[in-house]
Coordinates of C-alpha atoms in Angstrom, one line a residue:
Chain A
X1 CA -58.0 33.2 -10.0
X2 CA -60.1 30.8 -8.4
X3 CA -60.7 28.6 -11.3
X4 CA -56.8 28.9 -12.0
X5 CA -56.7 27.4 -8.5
X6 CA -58.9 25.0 -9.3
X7 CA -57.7 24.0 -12.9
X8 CA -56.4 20.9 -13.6
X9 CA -52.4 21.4 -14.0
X10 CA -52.9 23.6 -10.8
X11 CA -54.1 20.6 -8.9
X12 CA -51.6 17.7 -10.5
X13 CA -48.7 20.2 -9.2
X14 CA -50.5 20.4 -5.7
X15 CA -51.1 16.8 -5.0
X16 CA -47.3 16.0 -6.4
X17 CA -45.9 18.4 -4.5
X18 CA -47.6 16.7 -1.7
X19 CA -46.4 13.8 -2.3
X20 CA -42.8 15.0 -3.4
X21 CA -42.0 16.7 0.1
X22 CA -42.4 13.2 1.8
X23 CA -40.3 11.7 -1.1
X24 CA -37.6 14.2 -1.0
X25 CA -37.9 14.0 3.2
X26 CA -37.2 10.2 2.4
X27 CA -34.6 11.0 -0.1
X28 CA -32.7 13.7 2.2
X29 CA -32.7 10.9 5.2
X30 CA -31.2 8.2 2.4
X31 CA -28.5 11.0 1.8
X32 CA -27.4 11.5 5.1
X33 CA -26.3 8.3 5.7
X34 CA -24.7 8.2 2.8
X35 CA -22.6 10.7 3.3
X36 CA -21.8 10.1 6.8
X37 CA -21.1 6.6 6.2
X38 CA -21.2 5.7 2.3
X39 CA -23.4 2.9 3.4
X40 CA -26.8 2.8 0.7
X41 CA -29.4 2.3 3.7
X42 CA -31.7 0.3 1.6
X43 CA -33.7 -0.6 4.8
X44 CA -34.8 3.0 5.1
X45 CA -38.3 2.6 4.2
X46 CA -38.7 0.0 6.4
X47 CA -37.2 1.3 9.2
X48 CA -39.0 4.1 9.0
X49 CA -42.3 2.0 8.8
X50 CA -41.3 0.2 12.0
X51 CA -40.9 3.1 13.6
X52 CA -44.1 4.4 12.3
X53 CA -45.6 1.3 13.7
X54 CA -44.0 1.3 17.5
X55 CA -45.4 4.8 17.6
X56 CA -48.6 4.1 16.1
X57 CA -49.5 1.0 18.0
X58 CA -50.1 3.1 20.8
X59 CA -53.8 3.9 19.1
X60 CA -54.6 0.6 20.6
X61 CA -54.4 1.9 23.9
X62 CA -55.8 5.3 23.6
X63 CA -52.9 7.1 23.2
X64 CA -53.5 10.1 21.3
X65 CA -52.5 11.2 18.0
X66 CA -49.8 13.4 18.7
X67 CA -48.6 11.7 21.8
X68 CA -47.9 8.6 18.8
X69 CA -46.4 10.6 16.2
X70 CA -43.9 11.9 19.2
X71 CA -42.7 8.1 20.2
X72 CA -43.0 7.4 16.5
X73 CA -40.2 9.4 16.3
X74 CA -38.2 9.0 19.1
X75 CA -38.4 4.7 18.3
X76 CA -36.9 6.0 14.7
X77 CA -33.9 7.8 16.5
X78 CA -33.2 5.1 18.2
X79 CA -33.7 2.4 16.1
X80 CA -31.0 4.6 13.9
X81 CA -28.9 4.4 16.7
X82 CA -29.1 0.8 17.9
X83 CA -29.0 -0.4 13.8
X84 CA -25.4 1.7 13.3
X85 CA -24.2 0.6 16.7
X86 CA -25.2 -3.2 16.3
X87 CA -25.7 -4.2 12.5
X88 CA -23.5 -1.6 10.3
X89 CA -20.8 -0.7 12.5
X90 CA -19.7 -4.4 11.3
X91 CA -19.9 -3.1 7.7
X92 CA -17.6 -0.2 7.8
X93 CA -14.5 -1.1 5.4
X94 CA -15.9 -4.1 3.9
X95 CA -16.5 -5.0 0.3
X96 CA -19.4 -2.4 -0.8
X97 CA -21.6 -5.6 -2.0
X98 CA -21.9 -6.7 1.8
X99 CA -23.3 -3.3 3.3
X100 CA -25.8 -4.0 0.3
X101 CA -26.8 -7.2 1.0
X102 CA -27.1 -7.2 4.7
X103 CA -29.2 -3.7 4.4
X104 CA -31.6 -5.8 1.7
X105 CA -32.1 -8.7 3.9
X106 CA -32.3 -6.2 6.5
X107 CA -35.6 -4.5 5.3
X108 CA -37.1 -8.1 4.5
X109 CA -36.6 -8.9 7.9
X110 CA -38.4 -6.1 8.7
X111 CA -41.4 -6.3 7.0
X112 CA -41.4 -10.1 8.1
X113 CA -41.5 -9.0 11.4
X114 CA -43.9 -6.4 11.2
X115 CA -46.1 -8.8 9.1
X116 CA -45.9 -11.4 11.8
X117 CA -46.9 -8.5 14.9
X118 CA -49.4 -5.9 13.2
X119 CA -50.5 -8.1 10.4
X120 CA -50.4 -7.5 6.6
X121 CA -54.0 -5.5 6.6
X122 CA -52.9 -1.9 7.5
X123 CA -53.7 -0.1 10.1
X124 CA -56.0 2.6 10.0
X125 CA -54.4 6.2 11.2
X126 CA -56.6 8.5 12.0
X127 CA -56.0 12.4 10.4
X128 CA -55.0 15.4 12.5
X129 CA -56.5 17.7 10.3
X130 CA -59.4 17.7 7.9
X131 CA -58.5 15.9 4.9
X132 CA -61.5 17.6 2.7
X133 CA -60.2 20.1 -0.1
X134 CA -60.7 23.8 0.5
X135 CA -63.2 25.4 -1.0
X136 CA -62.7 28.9 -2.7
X137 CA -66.1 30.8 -3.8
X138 CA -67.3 27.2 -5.0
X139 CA -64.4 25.4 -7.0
X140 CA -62.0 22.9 -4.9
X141 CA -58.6 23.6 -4.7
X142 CA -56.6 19.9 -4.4
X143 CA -55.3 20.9 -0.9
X144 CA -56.8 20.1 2.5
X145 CA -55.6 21.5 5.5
X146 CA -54.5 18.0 6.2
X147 CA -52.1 18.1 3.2
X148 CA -50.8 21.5 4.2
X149 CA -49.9 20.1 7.4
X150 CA -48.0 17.6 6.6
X151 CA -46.4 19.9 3.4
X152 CA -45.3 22.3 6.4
X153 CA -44.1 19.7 8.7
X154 CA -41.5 17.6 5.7
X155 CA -40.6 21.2 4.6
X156 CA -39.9 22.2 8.7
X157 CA -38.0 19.2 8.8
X158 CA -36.0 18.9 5.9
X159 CA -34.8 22.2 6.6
X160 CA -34.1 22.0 9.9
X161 CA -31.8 19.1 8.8
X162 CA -29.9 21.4 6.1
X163 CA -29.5 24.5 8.5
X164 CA -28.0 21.7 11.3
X165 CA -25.7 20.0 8.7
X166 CA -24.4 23.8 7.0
X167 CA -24.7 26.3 9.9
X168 CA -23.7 24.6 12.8
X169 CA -20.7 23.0 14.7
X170 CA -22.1 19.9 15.3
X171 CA -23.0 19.7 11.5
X172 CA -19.7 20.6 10.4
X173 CA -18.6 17.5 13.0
X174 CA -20.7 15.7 10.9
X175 CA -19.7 16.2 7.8
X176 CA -15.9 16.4 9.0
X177 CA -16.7 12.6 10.1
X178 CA -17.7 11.5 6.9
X179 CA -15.4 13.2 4.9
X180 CA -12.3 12.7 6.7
X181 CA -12.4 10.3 9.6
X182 CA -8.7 10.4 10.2
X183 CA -7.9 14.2 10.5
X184 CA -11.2 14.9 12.2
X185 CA -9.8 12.4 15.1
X186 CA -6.7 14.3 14.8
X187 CA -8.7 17.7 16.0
X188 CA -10.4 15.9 18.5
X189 CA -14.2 15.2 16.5
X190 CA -15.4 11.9 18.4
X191 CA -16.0 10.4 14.5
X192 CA -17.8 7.2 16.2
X193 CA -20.2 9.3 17.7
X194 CA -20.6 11.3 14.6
X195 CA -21.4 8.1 12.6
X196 CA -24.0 6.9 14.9
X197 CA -25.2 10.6 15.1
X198 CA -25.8 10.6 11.6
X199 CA -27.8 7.3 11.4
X200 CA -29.8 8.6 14.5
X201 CA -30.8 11.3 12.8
X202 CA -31.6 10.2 9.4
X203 CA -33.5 7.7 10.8
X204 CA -35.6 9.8 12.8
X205 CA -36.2 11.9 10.2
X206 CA -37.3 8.6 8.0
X207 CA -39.9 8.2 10.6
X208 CA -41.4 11.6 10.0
X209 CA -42.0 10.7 6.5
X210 CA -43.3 7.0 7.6
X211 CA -45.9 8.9 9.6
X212 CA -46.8 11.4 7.0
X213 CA -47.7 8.5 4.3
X214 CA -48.9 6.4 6.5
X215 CA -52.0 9.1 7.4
X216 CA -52.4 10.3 4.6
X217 CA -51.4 7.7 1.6
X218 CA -53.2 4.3 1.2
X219 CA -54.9 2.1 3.2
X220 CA -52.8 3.1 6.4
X221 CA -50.4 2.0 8.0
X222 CA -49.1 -1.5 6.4
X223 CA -45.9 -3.5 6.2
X224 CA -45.0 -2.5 2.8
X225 CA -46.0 1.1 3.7
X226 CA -42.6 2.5 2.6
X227 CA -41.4 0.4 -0.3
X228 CA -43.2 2.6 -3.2
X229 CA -41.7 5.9 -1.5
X230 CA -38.4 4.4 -0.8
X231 CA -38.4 3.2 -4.5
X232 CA -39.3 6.7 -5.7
X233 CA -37.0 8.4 -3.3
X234 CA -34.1 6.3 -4.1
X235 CA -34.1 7.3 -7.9
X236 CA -34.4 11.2 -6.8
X237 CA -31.7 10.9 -4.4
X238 CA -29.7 9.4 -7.0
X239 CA -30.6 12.2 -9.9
X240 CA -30.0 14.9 -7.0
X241 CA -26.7 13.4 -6.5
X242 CA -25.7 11.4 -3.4
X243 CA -23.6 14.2 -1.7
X244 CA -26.4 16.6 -1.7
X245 CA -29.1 16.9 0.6
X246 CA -31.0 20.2 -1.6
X247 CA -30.3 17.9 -4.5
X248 CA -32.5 15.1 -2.8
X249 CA -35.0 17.3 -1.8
X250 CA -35.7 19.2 -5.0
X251 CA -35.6 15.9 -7.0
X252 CA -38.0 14.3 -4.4
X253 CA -40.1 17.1 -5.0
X254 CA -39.8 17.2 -8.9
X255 CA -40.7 12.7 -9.1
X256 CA -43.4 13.8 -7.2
X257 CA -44.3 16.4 -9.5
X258 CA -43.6 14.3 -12.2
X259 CA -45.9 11.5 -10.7
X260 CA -49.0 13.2 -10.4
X261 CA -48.9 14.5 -14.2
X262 CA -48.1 11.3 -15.3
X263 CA -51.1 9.6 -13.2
X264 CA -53.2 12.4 -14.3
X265 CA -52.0 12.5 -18.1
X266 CA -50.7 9.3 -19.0
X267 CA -51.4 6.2 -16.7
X268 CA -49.8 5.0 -13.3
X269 CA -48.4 2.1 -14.7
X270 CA -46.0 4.7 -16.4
X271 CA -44.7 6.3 -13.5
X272 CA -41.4 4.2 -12.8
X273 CA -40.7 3.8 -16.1
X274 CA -40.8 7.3 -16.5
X275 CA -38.2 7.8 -13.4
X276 CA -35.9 5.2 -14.2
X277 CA -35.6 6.5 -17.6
X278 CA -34.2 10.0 -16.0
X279 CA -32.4 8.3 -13.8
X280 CA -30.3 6.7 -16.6
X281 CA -30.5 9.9 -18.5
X282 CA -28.8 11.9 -15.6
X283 CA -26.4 8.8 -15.0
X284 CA -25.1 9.0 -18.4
X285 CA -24.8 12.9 -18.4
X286 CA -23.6 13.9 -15.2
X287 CA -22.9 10.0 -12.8
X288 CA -22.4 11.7 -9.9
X289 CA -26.3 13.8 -10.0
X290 CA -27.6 16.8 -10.6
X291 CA -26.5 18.9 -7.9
X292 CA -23.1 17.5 -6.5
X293 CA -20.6 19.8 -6.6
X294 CA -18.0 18.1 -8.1
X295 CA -14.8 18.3 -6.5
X296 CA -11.1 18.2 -8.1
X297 CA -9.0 16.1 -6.9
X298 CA -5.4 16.5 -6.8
X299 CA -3.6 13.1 -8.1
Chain B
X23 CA 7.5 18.2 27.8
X24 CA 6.8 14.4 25.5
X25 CA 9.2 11.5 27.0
X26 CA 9.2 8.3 24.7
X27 CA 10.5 5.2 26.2
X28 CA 11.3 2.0 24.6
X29 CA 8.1 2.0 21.9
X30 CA 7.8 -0.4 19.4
X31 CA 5.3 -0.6 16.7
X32 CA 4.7 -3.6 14.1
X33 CA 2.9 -3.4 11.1
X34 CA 1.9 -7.4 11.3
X35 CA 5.6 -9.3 10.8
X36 CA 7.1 -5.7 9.9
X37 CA 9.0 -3.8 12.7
X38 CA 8.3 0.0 12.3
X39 CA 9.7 1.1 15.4
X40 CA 11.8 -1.5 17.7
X41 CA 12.8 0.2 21.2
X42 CA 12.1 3.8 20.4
X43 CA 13.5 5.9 23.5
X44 CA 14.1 10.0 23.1
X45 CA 13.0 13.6 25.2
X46 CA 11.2 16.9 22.8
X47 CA 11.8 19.1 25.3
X48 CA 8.9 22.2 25.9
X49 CA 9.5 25.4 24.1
X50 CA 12.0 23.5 21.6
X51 CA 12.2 21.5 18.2
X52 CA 12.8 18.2 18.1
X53 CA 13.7 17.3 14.5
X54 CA 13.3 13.3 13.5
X55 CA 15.3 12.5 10.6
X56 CA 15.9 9.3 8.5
X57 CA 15.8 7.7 5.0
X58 CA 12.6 6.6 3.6
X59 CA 11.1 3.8 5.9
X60 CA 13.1 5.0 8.9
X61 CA 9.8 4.9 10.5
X62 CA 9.3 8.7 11.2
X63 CA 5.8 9.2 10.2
X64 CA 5.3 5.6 12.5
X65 CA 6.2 7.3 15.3
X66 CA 3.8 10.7 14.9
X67 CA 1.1 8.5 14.4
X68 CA 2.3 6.5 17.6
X69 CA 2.2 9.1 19.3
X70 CA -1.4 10.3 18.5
X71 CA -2.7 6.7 18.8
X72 CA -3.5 6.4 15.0
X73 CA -1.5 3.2 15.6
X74 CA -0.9 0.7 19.1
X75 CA 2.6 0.3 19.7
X76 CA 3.2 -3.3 20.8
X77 CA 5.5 -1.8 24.2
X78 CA 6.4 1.0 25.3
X79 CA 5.4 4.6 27.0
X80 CA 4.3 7.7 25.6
X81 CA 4.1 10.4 28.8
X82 CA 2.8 14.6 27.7
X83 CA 3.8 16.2 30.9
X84 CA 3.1 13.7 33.2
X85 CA 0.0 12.2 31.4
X86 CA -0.1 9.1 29.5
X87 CA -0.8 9.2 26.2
X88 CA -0.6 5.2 25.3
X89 CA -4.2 3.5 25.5
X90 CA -6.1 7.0 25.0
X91 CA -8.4 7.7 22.0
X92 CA -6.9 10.0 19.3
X93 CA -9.5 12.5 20.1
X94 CA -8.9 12.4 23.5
X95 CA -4.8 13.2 22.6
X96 CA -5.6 15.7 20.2
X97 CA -8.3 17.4 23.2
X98 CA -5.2 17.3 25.0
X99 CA -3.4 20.3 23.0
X100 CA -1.5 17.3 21.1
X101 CA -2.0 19.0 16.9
X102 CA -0.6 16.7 14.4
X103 CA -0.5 18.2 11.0
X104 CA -0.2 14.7 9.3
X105 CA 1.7 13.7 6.1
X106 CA 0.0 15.2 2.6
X107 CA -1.3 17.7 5.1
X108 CA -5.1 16.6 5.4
X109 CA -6.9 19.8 4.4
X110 CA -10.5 19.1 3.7
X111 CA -11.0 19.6 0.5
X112 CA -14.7 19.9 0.3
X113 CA -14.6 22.6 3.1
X114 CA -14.2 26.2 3.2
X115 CA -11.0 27.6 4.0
X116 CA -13.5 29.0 7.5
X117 CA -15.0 26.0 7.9
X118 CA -11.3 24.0 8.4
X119 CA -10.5 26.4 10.5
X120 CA -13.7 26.1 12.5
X121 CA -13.3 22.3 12.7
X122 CA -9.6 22.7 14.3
X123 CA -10.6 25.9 17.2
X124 CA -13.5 23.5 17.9
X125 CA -12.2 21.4 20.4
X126 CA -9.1 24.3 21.5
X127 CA -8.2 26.4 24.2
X128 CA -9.3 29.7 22.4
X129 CA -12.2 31.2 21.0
X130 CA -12.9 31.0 17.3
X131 CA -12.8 34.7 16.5
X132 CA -9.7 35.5 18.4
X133 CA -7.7 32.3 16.9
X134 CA -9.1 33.0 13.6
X135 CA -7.5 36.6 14.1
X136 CA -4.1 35.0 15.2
X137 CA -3.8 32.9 12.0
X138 CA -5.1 35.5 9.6
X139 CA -2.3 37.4 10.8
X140 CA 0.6 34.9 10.7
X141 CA -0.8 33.6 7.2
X142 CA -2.7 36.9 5.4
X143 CA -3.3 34.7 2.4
X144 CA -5.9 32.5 4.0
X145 CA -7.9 35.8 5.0
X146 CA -7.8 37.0 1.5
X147 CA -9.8 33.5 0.4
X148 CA -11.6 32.4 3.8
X149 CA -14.6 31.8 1.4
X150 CA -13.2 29.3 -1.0
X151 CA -13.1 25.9 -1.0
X152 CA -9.7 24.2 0.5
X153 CA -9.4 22.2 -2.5
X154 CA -8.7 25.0 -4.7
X155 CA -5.5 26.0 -2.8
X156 CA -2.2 25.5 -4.1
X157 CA 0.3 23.0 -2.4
X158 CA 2.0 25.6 -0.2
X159 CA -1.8 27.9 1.0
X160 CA -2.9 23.8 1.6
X161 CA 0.3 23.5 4.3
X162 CA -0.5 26.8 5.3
X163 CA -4.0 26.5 6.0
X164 CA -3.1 22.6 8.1
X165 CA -1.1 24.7 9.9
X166 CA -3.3 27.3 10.7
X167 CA -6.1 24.8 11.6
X168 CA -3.7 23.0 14.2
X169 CA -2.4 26.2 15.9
X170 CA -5.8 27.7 16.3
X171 CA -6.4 25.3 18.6
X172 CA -3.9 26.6 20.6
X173 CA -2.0 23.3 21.3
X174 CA 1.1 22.6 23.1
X175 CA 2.8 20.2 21.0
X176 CA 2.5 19.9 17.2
X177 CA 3.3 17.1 15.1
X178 CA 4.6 18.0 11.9
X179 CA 4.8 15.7 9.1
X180 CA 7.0 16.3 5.9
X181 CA 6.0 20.2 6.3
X182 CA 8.4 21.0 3.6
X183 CA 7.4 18.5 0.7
X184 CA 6.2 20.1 -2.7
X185 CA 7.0 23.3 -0.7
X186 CA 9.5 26.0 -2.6
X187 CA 12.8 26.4 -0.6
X188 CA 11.6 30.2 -0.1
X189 CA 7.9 29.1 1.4
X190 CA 9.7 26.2 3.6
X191 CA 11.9 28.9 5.1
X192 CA 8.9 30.9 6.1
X193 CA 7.4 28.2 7.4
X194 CA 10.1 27.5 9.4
X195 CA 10.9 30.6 10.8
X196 CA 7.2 31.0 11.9
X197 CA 7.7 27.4 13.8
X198 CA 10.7 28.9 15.3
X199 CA 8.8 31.7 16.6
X200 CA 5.9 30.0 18.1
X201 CA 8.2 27.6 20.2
X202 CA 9.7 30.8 21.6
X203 CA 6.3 33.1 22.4
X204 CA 4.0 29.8 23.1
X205 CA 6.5 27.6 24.8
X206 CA 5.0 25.0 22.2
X207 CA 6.7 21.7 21.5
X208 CA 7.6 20.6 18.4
X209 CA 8.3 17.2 16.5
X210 CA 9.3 17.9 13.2
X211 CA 9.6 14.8 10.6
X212 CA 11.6 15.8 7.7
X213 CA 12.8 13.6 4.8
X214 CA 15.0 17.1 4.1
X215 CA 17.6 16.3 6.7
X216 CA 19.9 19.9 6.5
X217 CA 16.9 21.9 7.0
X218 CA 15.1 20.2 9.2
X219 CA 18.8 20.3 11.7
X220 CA 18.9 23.9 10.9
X221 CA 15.7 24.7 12.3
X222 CA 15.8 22.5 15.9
X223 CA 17.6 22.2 19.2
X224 CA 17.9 18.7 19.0
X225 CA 17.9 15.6 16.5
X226 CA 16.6 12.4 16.5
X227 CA 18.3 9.9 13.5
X228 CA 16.0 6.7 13.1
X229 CA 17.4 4.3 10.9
X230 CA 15.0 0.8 9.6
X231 CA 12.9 1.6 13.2
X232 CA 15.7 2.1 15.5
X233 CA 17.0 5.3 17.0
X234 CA 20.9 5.8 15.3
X235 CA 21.6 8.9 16.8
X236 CA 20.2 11.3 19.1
X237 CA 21.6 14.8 20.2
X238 CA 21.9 17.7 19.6
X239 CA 21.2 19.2 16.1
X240 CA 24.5 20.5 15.8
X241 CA 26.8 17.4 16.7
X242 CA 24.4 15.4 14.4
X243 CA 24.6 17.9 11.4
X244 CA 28.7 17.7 12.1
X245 CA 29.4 13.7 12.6
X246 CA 30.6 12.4 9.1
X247 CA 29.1 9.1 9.7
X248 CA 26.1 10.4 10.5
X249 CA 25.8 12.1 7.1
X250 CA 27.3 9.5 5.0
X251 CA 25.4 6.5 6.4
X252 CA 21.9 7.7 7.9
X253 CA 21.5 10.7 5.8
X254 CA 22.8 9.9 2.7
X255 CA 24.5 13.7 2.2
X256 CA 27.5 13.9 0.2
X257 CA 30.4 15.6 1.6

């Protein structure tokens, strides 16, 4: 059992499905505010990395660790909030190229910014938990408790977000909102609220996954922290299917997966080839993902 | 009890509604007739602030409605069952349901109770997706989800289109019978002119945005000119 633990397919499927919660955590957050407000936040990654950064900062002035995910968090509600109120609340019912191009020149602004404060050299994070792999009876298992940590916390997370969007009212407000703006107003759902909601949360939950690569992945925390993830996620989300937040988060988890065998197996440069070749597999079989229920239509 | 006065609403250089004036009395149906760009379904969503008139009042009982959110109307006990009837598709049969008692003056189990009675059908499938209902359980189930809110007024738009003459009537009756027990307030917008006068106390004829008639259902049903040049019945 132990050397089963410790054998090599055993450890590829833990460290991708390390990695794969934070990509399908980033993917899930991408598919929220999508569906709320069919906008593709390509400045996702890089909010989330501000965010990371506002909490993070803190270090400097002997904040502690926890103390800085906490604000890290709270800076990516509201920086959700303030973006949908301010930037994309100008978008809403415009030509689908200009939500794209403002949410592009969006995240370059961000990581200009960020650039110009912090500085392109990363900054070091330091670990909550021991990031040296568990022993068993003499053979290393690829997991520290660092690793489980931040496992637990994505997983926490991401379903906290699915039990809020299925099983409550405020998630059925939600998706009411995005669905169908007009009748929802008609039974009284405040749908401008419920868009900003949305981006709130999504954002916030970005920032979770900012702050779980950032101490884990890398050298730290850096401008450019999120753009691999983001990339990564973006191709899941679109393979789970837009609509569908399990769908993100099993994809994430499968390209992570998927990664680590390929890293392991075949080389790194392969990785993205490897993903955008199932993403234009999928796209060819099923456009609108793997797990959107598809809906008829009456015409 | 809503009192219109003197609304107009303009879609750009188009006139919807010029000078809109009329009473829907509590407990009672108003019916709101007219050909095809009369302006009826204008003048619902005037009234629940989908669109801003350009003048005129709105008043629910003493409150006015002109200026306030479409949320806030509907919070109001204001249901509108609009046009194409607005199920969500993508929702459960429950889950509309759930939407509309959300913001009511009832509890969700008790008004789920009262429309499972009134329409059995939508118990049978609670669990199923809305858009796998047929055009007559889909104007059931908009029903349903603007009654469970207990309001008192409902706006109904076309209720009768796509509807069997047999389904319609049930509808209607059930309409009928909520005015009486609930003291609810009705508009009803019908393109179906005879069966929408059948049903109501009192008629409202628009004609190109302007009110041609307005009495009671009876005299309206009965004047000749009425029929021939607003309503396009033959004799």
């Amino acid at each position: 059992m132990d050397a089963f633990l410790a054998s090599r397919n055993v450890s590829d499927l833990l460290v991708g499905l390390h990695f794969g919660v934070v990509i399908g955590l980033v993917a899930l957050s991408l598919v929220m505010i999508w569906r709320a407000t069919h906008i593709l936040n390509f400045a996702q990654g890089a909010m989330a990395m501000f965010s990371a950064y506002v909490g993070m900062s803190l270090l400097s002035y002997n904040v502690g660790y926890w103390w800085c995910v906490v604000v890290a968090v709270i800076a990516g509600l509201a920086f959700g909030g303030v973006t949908e109120r301010v930037l994309v609340r100008r978008l809403y019912g415009k030509p689908e190229i200009n939500p794209i191009v403002v949410m592009v020149g969006f995240l370059a602004l961000l990581e200009a910014i960020a650039s110009a404060v912090w500085g392109m050299s990363g900054r070091a994070v330091p670990l909550p938990f021991s990031f040296v792999d568990w022993q068993l009876n003499g053979q290393t298992i690829a997991i520290s408790p660092n690793g489980l940590y931040q496992i637990v916390a994505a997983l926490v997370v991401a379903i906290l977000v699915v039990v809020l969007f299925r099983y409550t009212n405020l998630g059925l407000q939600l998706r009411a909102a995005a669905v169908a703006p007009e009748v929802s107003r008609l039974l009284g759902v405040r749908v401008s609220r419920m868009l900003t909601l949305g981006w709130i949360l999504s954002s916030g939950v970005g920032a979770v996954a900012a702050v779980i690569v950032a101490s884990n992945f890398g050298p730290g925390l850096t401008p450019t922290l999120m753009d691999a993830p983001f990339a990564i996620a973006f191709i899941a989300a679109a393979v789970g299917g837009l609509e569908s937040p399990w769908g993100a988060l099993v994809a994430g988890v499968a390209f992570g997966i998927m990664q680590q065998f390929v890293i392991d197996y075949l080389n790194s440069d392969y990785v993205f080839l490897i993903a955008l070749g199932a993403l234009v597999v999928v796209l060819m079989i099923r456009p609108q993902g793997l797990f959107t229920k598809s809906v008829s239509r009456r015409v | 009890m809503i009192r219109v006065t003197g609304l107009s609403v303009s879609y750009g250089a188009v006139h919807a509604l010029r000078d809109v004036s009329f009473e829907a009395a509590t407990g009672s149906v108003t019916a709101v007739i007219g050909a095809n760009g009369a302006g009826k379904t204008t003048l619902l969503r005037a009234i629940s602030a989908l669109v801003r008139p350009t003048a005129g009042e709105i008043d629910l009982d003493g409150t006015r409605l002109v200026g306030k959110s479409t949320e806030n109307i509907a919070r109001l006990g204001v249901g509108h069952v609009p046009e194409g009837r607005g199920v969500i598709e993508e929702f459960t049969i429950e889950e509309n349901l759930r939407l509309g008692a959300l913001h009511g003056n009832e509890s969700f189990s008790v008004g789920l109770a009262d429309q499972f009675e009134l329409f059995p059908v939508l118990e049978e499938r609670r669990k199923q997706h809305a858009g796998t209902l047929s055009g007559g359980e889909r104007q059931m189930l908009a029903m349903a989800r603007a009654l469970i809110a207990r309001p008192s007024v409902l706006l109904l738009d076309e209720p009768s289109l796509g509807l069997a003459p047999l389904v319609t009537a049930e509808l209607m009756k059930t309409i009928k019978e909520l005015c009486e027990t609930r003291k609810l307030t009705v508009i009803l917008v019908e393109q179906n002119a005879m069966s929408a006068l059948r049903v109501s106390e009192h008629a409202v004829v628009l004609h190109l945005g302007r009110v041609a008639a307005d009495d009671r259902s009876e005299v309206v049903a009965n004047d000749e000119n009425l029929r021939h040049y607003y309503l396009g019945m033959a004799e």
